[in-house]
Amino acid sequence: MKIALIVTLSLSLVFATKFSSKYHTTAELNEELESLSRSCSFLSLSNASDSPQIKEVNINRNQNKKYRAYILFGEHPRELISPESGIHFLNDLCYEKTDPKNQQILDNFELRLILNANPLSRQKVEGGEYCLRENENGVDINRNYDAHWEKVQDDVRQVTSGPNPFSEPETRAVRDSLKSFNPHIFLTVHSGTLGMFTPHAYSTDAAEQNEEKMMDILNDISGKYCPSCDVGVASQAIGYLAPGSCVDYAYDELKIRYSFAFEIYHGSINLEEQLKSRSHSSFLQLTGQQQSTKNRKFEHNNNHSCFLQTSSKYEMSKEECFDYFNPDSSQYDWYVQNWTEAYQEMLLKLVQEEKQQ
Ligand SMILES: *[C@@H]1O[C@H](CO)[C@@H](O)[C@H](O)[C@H]1NC(C)=O
Ligand SMILES: *[C@@H]1O[C@H](CO)[C@@H](O)[C@H](O)[C@H]1NC(C)=O
Ligand SMILES: *[C@@H]1O[C@H](CO)[C@@H](O)[C@H](O)[C@H]1NC(C)=O
Ligand SMILES: [Zn+2]
């Protein structure tokens, strides 16, 4: 009894430490946004949805800017690092506004960001449910867009499309916010693998329009910031089809010419270490698949990749889920800093690409 109690206590301490060290709660994210909106005259907040409350961040400094960029974070709540990279990007933009890169971004772009697209479930993750991928209705919101939508219900892999396209309040909020903003570039940020993807996710067909320019941008960023990232058509890189995703919705339905999905972290190394003390066949299979991160393409059948799928909540412990999707506190700064620079580079490179027209 005593031992069990001690184990339980120390486990919950581990969880608490994992979360509280660097990561923000939803309340802290909101407080930080409020504080940014007070400090930065060009940053304002609005509500993309009241229930659940989803905030939009609007950045608009230059009346003569040419481009609009939209970045979506936190669709999958267990991928905590996604919103963390977003709040870091915003802090950098606000407090380092004299940095030449940020100057150029603020001169050329109006931006809209959603930092926390799945706030009700994220709060559960903050409470320790580190494997939670779906929203409050058990739906994967990145399968709920009206873009080649298919009804999917796969409990083991945690992929549930919902009963209809846009059945979920979170996807309706993103849809309306994205449509009204009408950006030139759309990016959704995830974790669970390392990659930078273009449409399509629903089929293995490459994007018909603007693919070369999209690839120019991704090759540039991956060379500088993520050499082990898979780069290319989402479904091909992951070896898996994902109907009803935002990256296809932005590209095919809203005709946004640059539409990307980034996968910014994968924790295979931690998992492998944990595996040594366990024998669990599905984990062993998972580790085998994770071993080479380069040139995996089709042969790396990434069933557990976050953007498309990850291994089931029945297999991973909560702690393992945290480590699979999120860097620990010692790596946190490195990831948020580097991905902030990658987002900046993406925007600056788009300006260059468009000038070459
Ligand atoms: C957003 O909604 C919250 C809660 O309803 C409200 O307090 C806040 O004023 C709203 N913000 C804006 C900018 O309308
Ligand atoms: C993983 O993908 C392969 C090939 O698509 C498939 O045969 C297999 O059933 C998948 N495994 C799981 C657990 O979904
Ligand atoms: C990544 O971040 C670290 C820590 O902030 C920094 O030292 C390093 O230069 C960054 N890497 C790149 C490619 O910017
Ligand atoms: Zn994801």
XYZ file of C-alpha atoms and ligand atoms in Angstrom:
400
model
C 0.000 0.000 0.000
C 2.660 2.437 1.028
C 4.729 1.697 -2.024
C 1.762 2.144 -4.305
C 1.034 5.463 -2.715
C 4.593 6.657 -3.104
C 4.652 5.572 -6.736
C 1.410 7.396 -7.415
C 2.611 10.521 -5.700
C 5.927 10.587 -7.474
C 4.243 9.945 -10.811
C 1.917 12.863 -10.355
C 4.920 14.958 -9.360
C 6.621 13.941 -12.577
C 3.548 15.003 -14.538
C 3.251 18.259 -12.712
C 6.908 19.039 -13.284
C 6.700 18.098 -16.918
C 3.956 20.572 -17.452
C 4.730 23.451 -15.176
C 8.420 23.868 -15.916
C 8.117 25.877 -19.127
C 4.725 25.219 -20.616
C 1.788 27.616 -20.343
C -1.688 26.736 -19.228
C -4.567 28.040 -21.315
C -5.154 30.716 -18.670
C -1.496 31.728 -18.840
C -1.591 31.862 -22.628
C -4.613 34.146 -22.441
C -2.954 36.355 -19.831
C 0.151 36.618 -21.948
C -1.937 37.579 -24.978
C -3.698 40.277 -22.962
C -0.365 41.594 -21.826
C 0.993 41.566 -25.395
C -2.049 43.470 -26.602
C -1.334 46.151 -23.978
C 2.385 46.349 -24.798
C 2.163 46.241 -28.554
C 0.098 48.831 -30.338
C -0.034 46.742 -33.517
C -1.347 43.624 -31.783
C -5.017 43.193 -30.961
C -7.251 40.357 -29.852
C -10.647 39.275 -30.998
C -12.828 36.236 -30.440
C -12.999 33.672 -33.223
C -15.506 31.767 -31.101
C -17.325 32.446 -27.848
C -18.117 28.857 -26.974
C -15.554 27.510 -26.584
C -13.660 30.749 -26.306
C -11.042 30.835 -29.056
C -9.009 33.974 -29.366
C -7.601 35.418 -32.548
C -4.484 37.534 -32.556
C -4.365 40.273 -35.173
C -1.153 42.024 -36.111
C -1.294 45.018 -38.338
C 1.311 47.750 -38.218
C 1.695 49.000 -41.735
C -1.250 50.288 -43.728
C 0.583 49.516 -46.956
C 1.457 45.916 -46.262
C 1.078 43.589 -49.176
C 0.457 40.170 -47.728
C -1.732 38.422 -45.204
C -0.484 35.382 -43.281
C -2.555 33.061 -41.118
C -1.025 30.640 -38.621
C -3.020 28.051 -36.707
C -1.646 26.406 -33.552
C -2.956 23.810 -31.172
C -5.480 21.822 -33.204
C -4.351 18.699 -31.372
C -4.252 19.489 -27.687
C -1.547 17.009 -26.639
C 0.846 18.750 -29.045
C 1.480 21.414 -26.438
C 4.648 22.646 -28.097
C 2.668 24.018 -31.046
C 1.015 26.914 -29.138
C 4.255 27.383 -27.170
C 6.122 28.098 -30.392
C 3.333 30.504 -31.350
C 3.468 32.529 -28.153
C 7.249 32.706 -28.519
C 6.883 33.997 -32.074
C 4.443 36.672 -30.838
C 6.678 37.746 -27.966
C 9.568 38.040 -30.361
C 7.531 40.108 -32.787
C 6.285 42.395 -30.053
C 9.405 42.862 -27.927
C 12.068 42.535 -30.646
C 10.254 44.663 -33.153
C 13.452 46.431 -34.140
C 15.030 43.146 -35.165
C 15.473 43.431 -38.961
C 13.517 40.234 -39.645
C 10.599 41.381 -37.550
C 10.725 44.838 -39.127
C 10.415 43.258 -42.532
C 7.562 41.037 -41.400
C 5.684 43.944 -39.865
C 6.267 46.036 -42.985
C 5.054 43.385 -45.402
C 2.393 41.448 -43.565
C -0.833 41.608 -41.746
C -1.010 38.473 -39.601
C -3.725 36.539 -37.902
C -2.959 33.718 -35.489
C -5.020 31.295 -33.525
C -2.820 30.086 -30.729
C -5.037 27.584 -28.987
C -7.512 26.057 -31.421
C -8.754 23.327 -29.078
C -8.875 25.046 -25.686
C -11.292 22.770 -23.802
C -9.238 19.683 -24.503
C -5.980 21.512 -23.972
C -7.092 22.282 -20.445
C -7.569 18.561 -19.881
C -4.084 17.948 -21.210
C -2.810 20.581 -18.791
C -4.483 18.554 -16.059
C -2.470 15.476 -17.022
C -4.381 13.859 -19.901
C -1.289 13.985 -22.059
C -2.606 11.637 -24.754
C -5.707 13.615 -25.689
C -5.956 14.405 -29.395
C -9.647 15.080 -29.933
C -11.980 17.887 -28.929
C -14.688 17.754 -26.253
C -16.913 15.681 -28.573
C -14.223 13.123 -29.274
C -13.643 14.486 -32.781
C -10.276 15.039 -34.433
C -10.838 18.592 -35.584
C -8.248 18.207 -38.318
C -10.531 15.668 -40.026
C -13.642 17.811 -39.760
C -13.057 20.352 -42.546
C -15.220 20.286 -45.629
C -12.392 19.333 -47.953
C -12.647 15.822 -49.353
C -14.305 14.982 -46.054
C -14.973 11.340 -45.292
C -16.703 9.820 -42.357
C -14.030 8.109 -40.273
C -14.331 6.518 -36.872
C -11.209 4.744 -35.730
C -11.024 4.668 -31.963
C -7.737 2.826 -31.780
C -5.913 5.448 -33.799
C -7.960 8.297 -32.391
C -9.204 9.476 -35.752
C -12.801 10.574 -35.749
C -14.090 12.852 -38.443
C -17.305 13.854 -36.670
C -20.800 13.210 -38.084
C -20.604 15.949 -40.743
C -18.069 18.395 -42.103
C -17.863 21.389 -39.786
C -19.905 19.648 -37.110
C -17.437 21.008 -34.528
C -17.384 24.544 -33.108
C -13.561 24.688 -33.298
C -13.472 23.976 -37.051
C -16.319 26.380 -37.722
C -14.392 29.064 -35.851
C -11.247 28.482 -37.897
C -13.270 28.352 -41.115
C -14.948 31.703 -40.479
C -11.804 33.375 -39.233
C -9.761 32.094 -42.160
C -12.364 32.988 -44.775
C -12.835 36.509 -43.524
C -9.084 37.093 -43.348
C -8.454 35.657 -46.820
C -4.699 35.151 -46.409
C -2.000 34.562 -49.012
C -0.398 31.942 -46.809
C -1.789 29.432 -44.345
C 0.221 27.339 -41.885
C -0.956 24.798 -39.325
C 1.527 23.678 -36.670
C 1.632 20.191 -35.142
C 4.033 17.808 -33.442
C 4.665 14.079 -33.298
C 7.065 13.913 -36.208
C 9.399 16.278 -38.077
C 8.167 17.514 -41.397
C 7.035 20.379 -43.589
C 4.189 19.544 -45.855
C 2.256 20.877 -48.814
C -1.153 19.679 -50.014
C -2.541 17.212 -50.442
C -3.306 15.235 -47.342
C -6.432 13.528 -48.686
C -4.688 12.074 -51.745
C -1.155 11.417 -52.905
C -1.525 14.026 -55.640
C 0.781 16.989 -55.338
C -0.651 20.502 -55.323
C -1.598 21.528 -58.863
C -0.904 25.229 -58.428
C 2.131 26.990 -57.058
C 3.864 23.808 -55.944
C 7.296 24.960 -57.039
C 7.146 28.139 -54.978
C 5.823 26.282 -51.978
C 8.675 23.803 -52.249
C 11.220 26.632 -52.617
C 10.077 27.975 -49.278
C 10.089 24.609 -47.536
C 13.474 23.581 -48.894
C 14.912 26.863 -47.721
C 13.522 26.522 -44.197
C 14.343 22.855 -43.804
C 17.919 23.480 -44.912
C 18.337 26.144 -42.255
C 16.195 24.909 -39.397
C 15.167 21.302 -39.811
C 17.528 19.154 -41.866
C 15.867 15.968 -40.645
C 12.399 17.141 -41.621
C 10.550 15.272 -44.333
C 9.569 17.832 -46.944
C 6.881 17.460 -49.561
C 3.328 16.359 -50.214
C 1.727 15.594 -46.846
C 0.237 12.229 -47.710
C 3.391 11.052 -49.484
C 5.709 12.060 -46.679
C 3.571 10.338 -44.113
C 2.386 7.457 -46.238
C -1.162 7.878 -45.148
C -4.276 9.687 -46.349
C -6.053 12.287 -44.243
C -9.369 13.537 -45.601
C -10.996 16.658 -44.160
C -7.818 18.455 -43.073
C -7.268 22.190 -42.795
C -4.260 22.192 -45.125
C -6.428 20.864 -47.990
C -9.346 23.078 -47.018
C -7.155 26.177 -47.204
C -5.669 25.156 -50.516
C -8.522 23.499 -52.412
C -11.575 25.247 -51.041
C -10.280 28.688 -50.124
C -7.659 28.773 -52.902
C -4.906 29.972 -50.608
C -1.827 29.582 -52.772
C 0.618 28.740 -50.017
C -0.750 26.134 -47.635
C 1.540 24.296 -45.238
C 1.505 21.904 -42.309
C 4.586 21.792 -40.074
C 5.387 18.994 -37.654
C 7.865 20.490 -35.252
C 8.886 17.817 -32.771
C 9.117 14.083 -32.382
C 10.254 12.330 -29.294
C 11.436 8.969 -30.512
C 14.663 9.105 -28.565
C 12.928 9.431 -25.261
C 10.547 6.674 -26.207
C 13.371 4.355 -27.109
C 14.954 4.852 -23.735
C 11.702 4.129 -22.008
C 11.257 1.065 -24.141
C 14.328 -0.590 -22.783
C 12.493 -1.196 -19.566
C 9.360 -2.494 -21.215
C 8.378 -5.221 -23.549
C 5.397 -4.232 -25.555
C 5.143 -5.362 -29.142
C 3.410 -2.303 -30.516
C 6.030 -0.103 -28.937
C 8.819 -2.130 -30.453
C 7.237 -1.773 -33.843
C 6.882 1.929 -33.290
C 10.522 2.329 -32.367
C 11.660 0.409 -35.399
C 9.716 2.746 -37.599
C 11.111 5.765 -35.897
C 14.743 4.875 -36.232
C 15.534 6.518 -39.514
C 14.183 9.981 -39.839
C 15.657 10.617 -43.260
C 14.419 9.262 -46.550
C 11.516 7.524 -44.933
C 8.806 8.604 -47.342
C 6.616 5.666 -48.206
C 8.579 2.912 -46.560
C 8.351 4.777 -43.324
C 4.717 4.078 -42.809
C 4.086 6.572 -40.158
C 0.819 5.409 -38.657
C 1.612 7.233 -35.487
C 2.578 10.548 -37.009
C 0.614 13.249 -35.336
C -0.599 15.112 -38.352
C -2.122 11.979 -39.720
C -2.113 9.607 -36.839
C -0.303 8.547 -33.790
C -0.170 5.395 -31.822
C -3.098 4.763 -29.644
C -3.903 6.160 -26.257
C -4.285 2.588 -25.066
C -0.645 1.885 -25.755
C 1.197 4.925 -24.547
C 1.254 5.980 -20.957
C 0.466 9.608 -20.277
C 4.061 10.341 -19.548
C 5.186 8.732 -22.790
C 2.636 10.767 -24.711
C 4.001 13.954 -23.224
C 7.517 13.023 -24.269
C 6.467 11.827 -27.677
C 4.825 15.118 -28.647
C 6.723 17.645 -26.573
C 10.307 18.495 -25.698
C 11.237 18.477 -22.030
C 12.113 21.712 -20.293
C 15.824 21.460 -21.138
C 15.031 21.388 -24.881
C 12.066 23.765 -24.784
C 13.944 27.007 -25.490
C 15.818 25.519 -28.382
C 12.625 24.363 -30.072
C 10.555 27.498 -29.593
C 13.459 29.698 -30.673
C 14.317 27.709 -33.763
C 10.732 27.340 -34.911
C 10.103 31.024 -34.348
C 12.985 31.677 -36.711
C 11.578 29.146 -39.159
C 8.173 30.891 -39.182
C 9.929 34.216 -39.755
C 11.975 32.730 -42.565
C 8.834 31.290 -44.149
C 7.259 34.750 -44.288
C 10.358 36.489 -45.608
C 10.897 33.824 -48.221
C 7.317 34.262 -49.414
C 7.971 37.948 -50.018
C 10.983 36.968 -52.133
C 9.042 34.346 -54.063
C 6.250 36.771 -54.837
C 8.711 39.428 -56.001
C 10.043 36.978 -58.570
C 6.679 36.862 -60.312
C -14.155 37.894 -26.044
O -15.030 37.180 -25.200
C -14.818 37.411 -23.824
C -15.713 36.479 -23.035
O -17.021 36.484 -23.542
C -15.089 38.867 -23.499
O -14.833 39.103 -22.145
C -14.130 39.697 -24.335
O -14.404 41.068 -24.142
C -14.278 39.378 -25.816
N -13.220 40.071 -26.520
C -13.453 40.842 -27.553
C -12.287 41.513 -28.166
O -14.583 41.020 -28.007
C -0.121 0.849 -40.485
O -0.107 1.018 -41.873
C -0.051 -0.186 -42.617
C 0.100 0.142 -44.089
O -0.794 1.144 -44.472
C -1.309 -0.985 -42.323
O -1.268 -2.216 -43.034
C -1.391 -1.267 -40.846
O -2.595 -1.912 -40.558
C -1.317 0.036 -40.071
N -1.258 -0.238 -38.649
C -2.085 0.300 -37.801
C -1.878 -0.052 -36.379
O -2.953 1.067 -38.153
C 18.364 27.087 -32.508
O 18.220 27.650 -31.234
C 19.432 27.716 -30.502
C 19.075 28.190 -29.102
O 18.347 29.359 -29.087
C 20.405 28.625 -31.204
O 21.619 28.673 -30.502
C 20.638 28.066 -32.581
O 21.457 28.939 -33.291
C 19.312 27.895 -33.297
N 19.534 27.279 -34.557
C 19.308 27.915 -35.663
C 19.553 27.141 -36.906
O 18.877 29.043 -35.700
Zn -1.326 17.121 -34.793
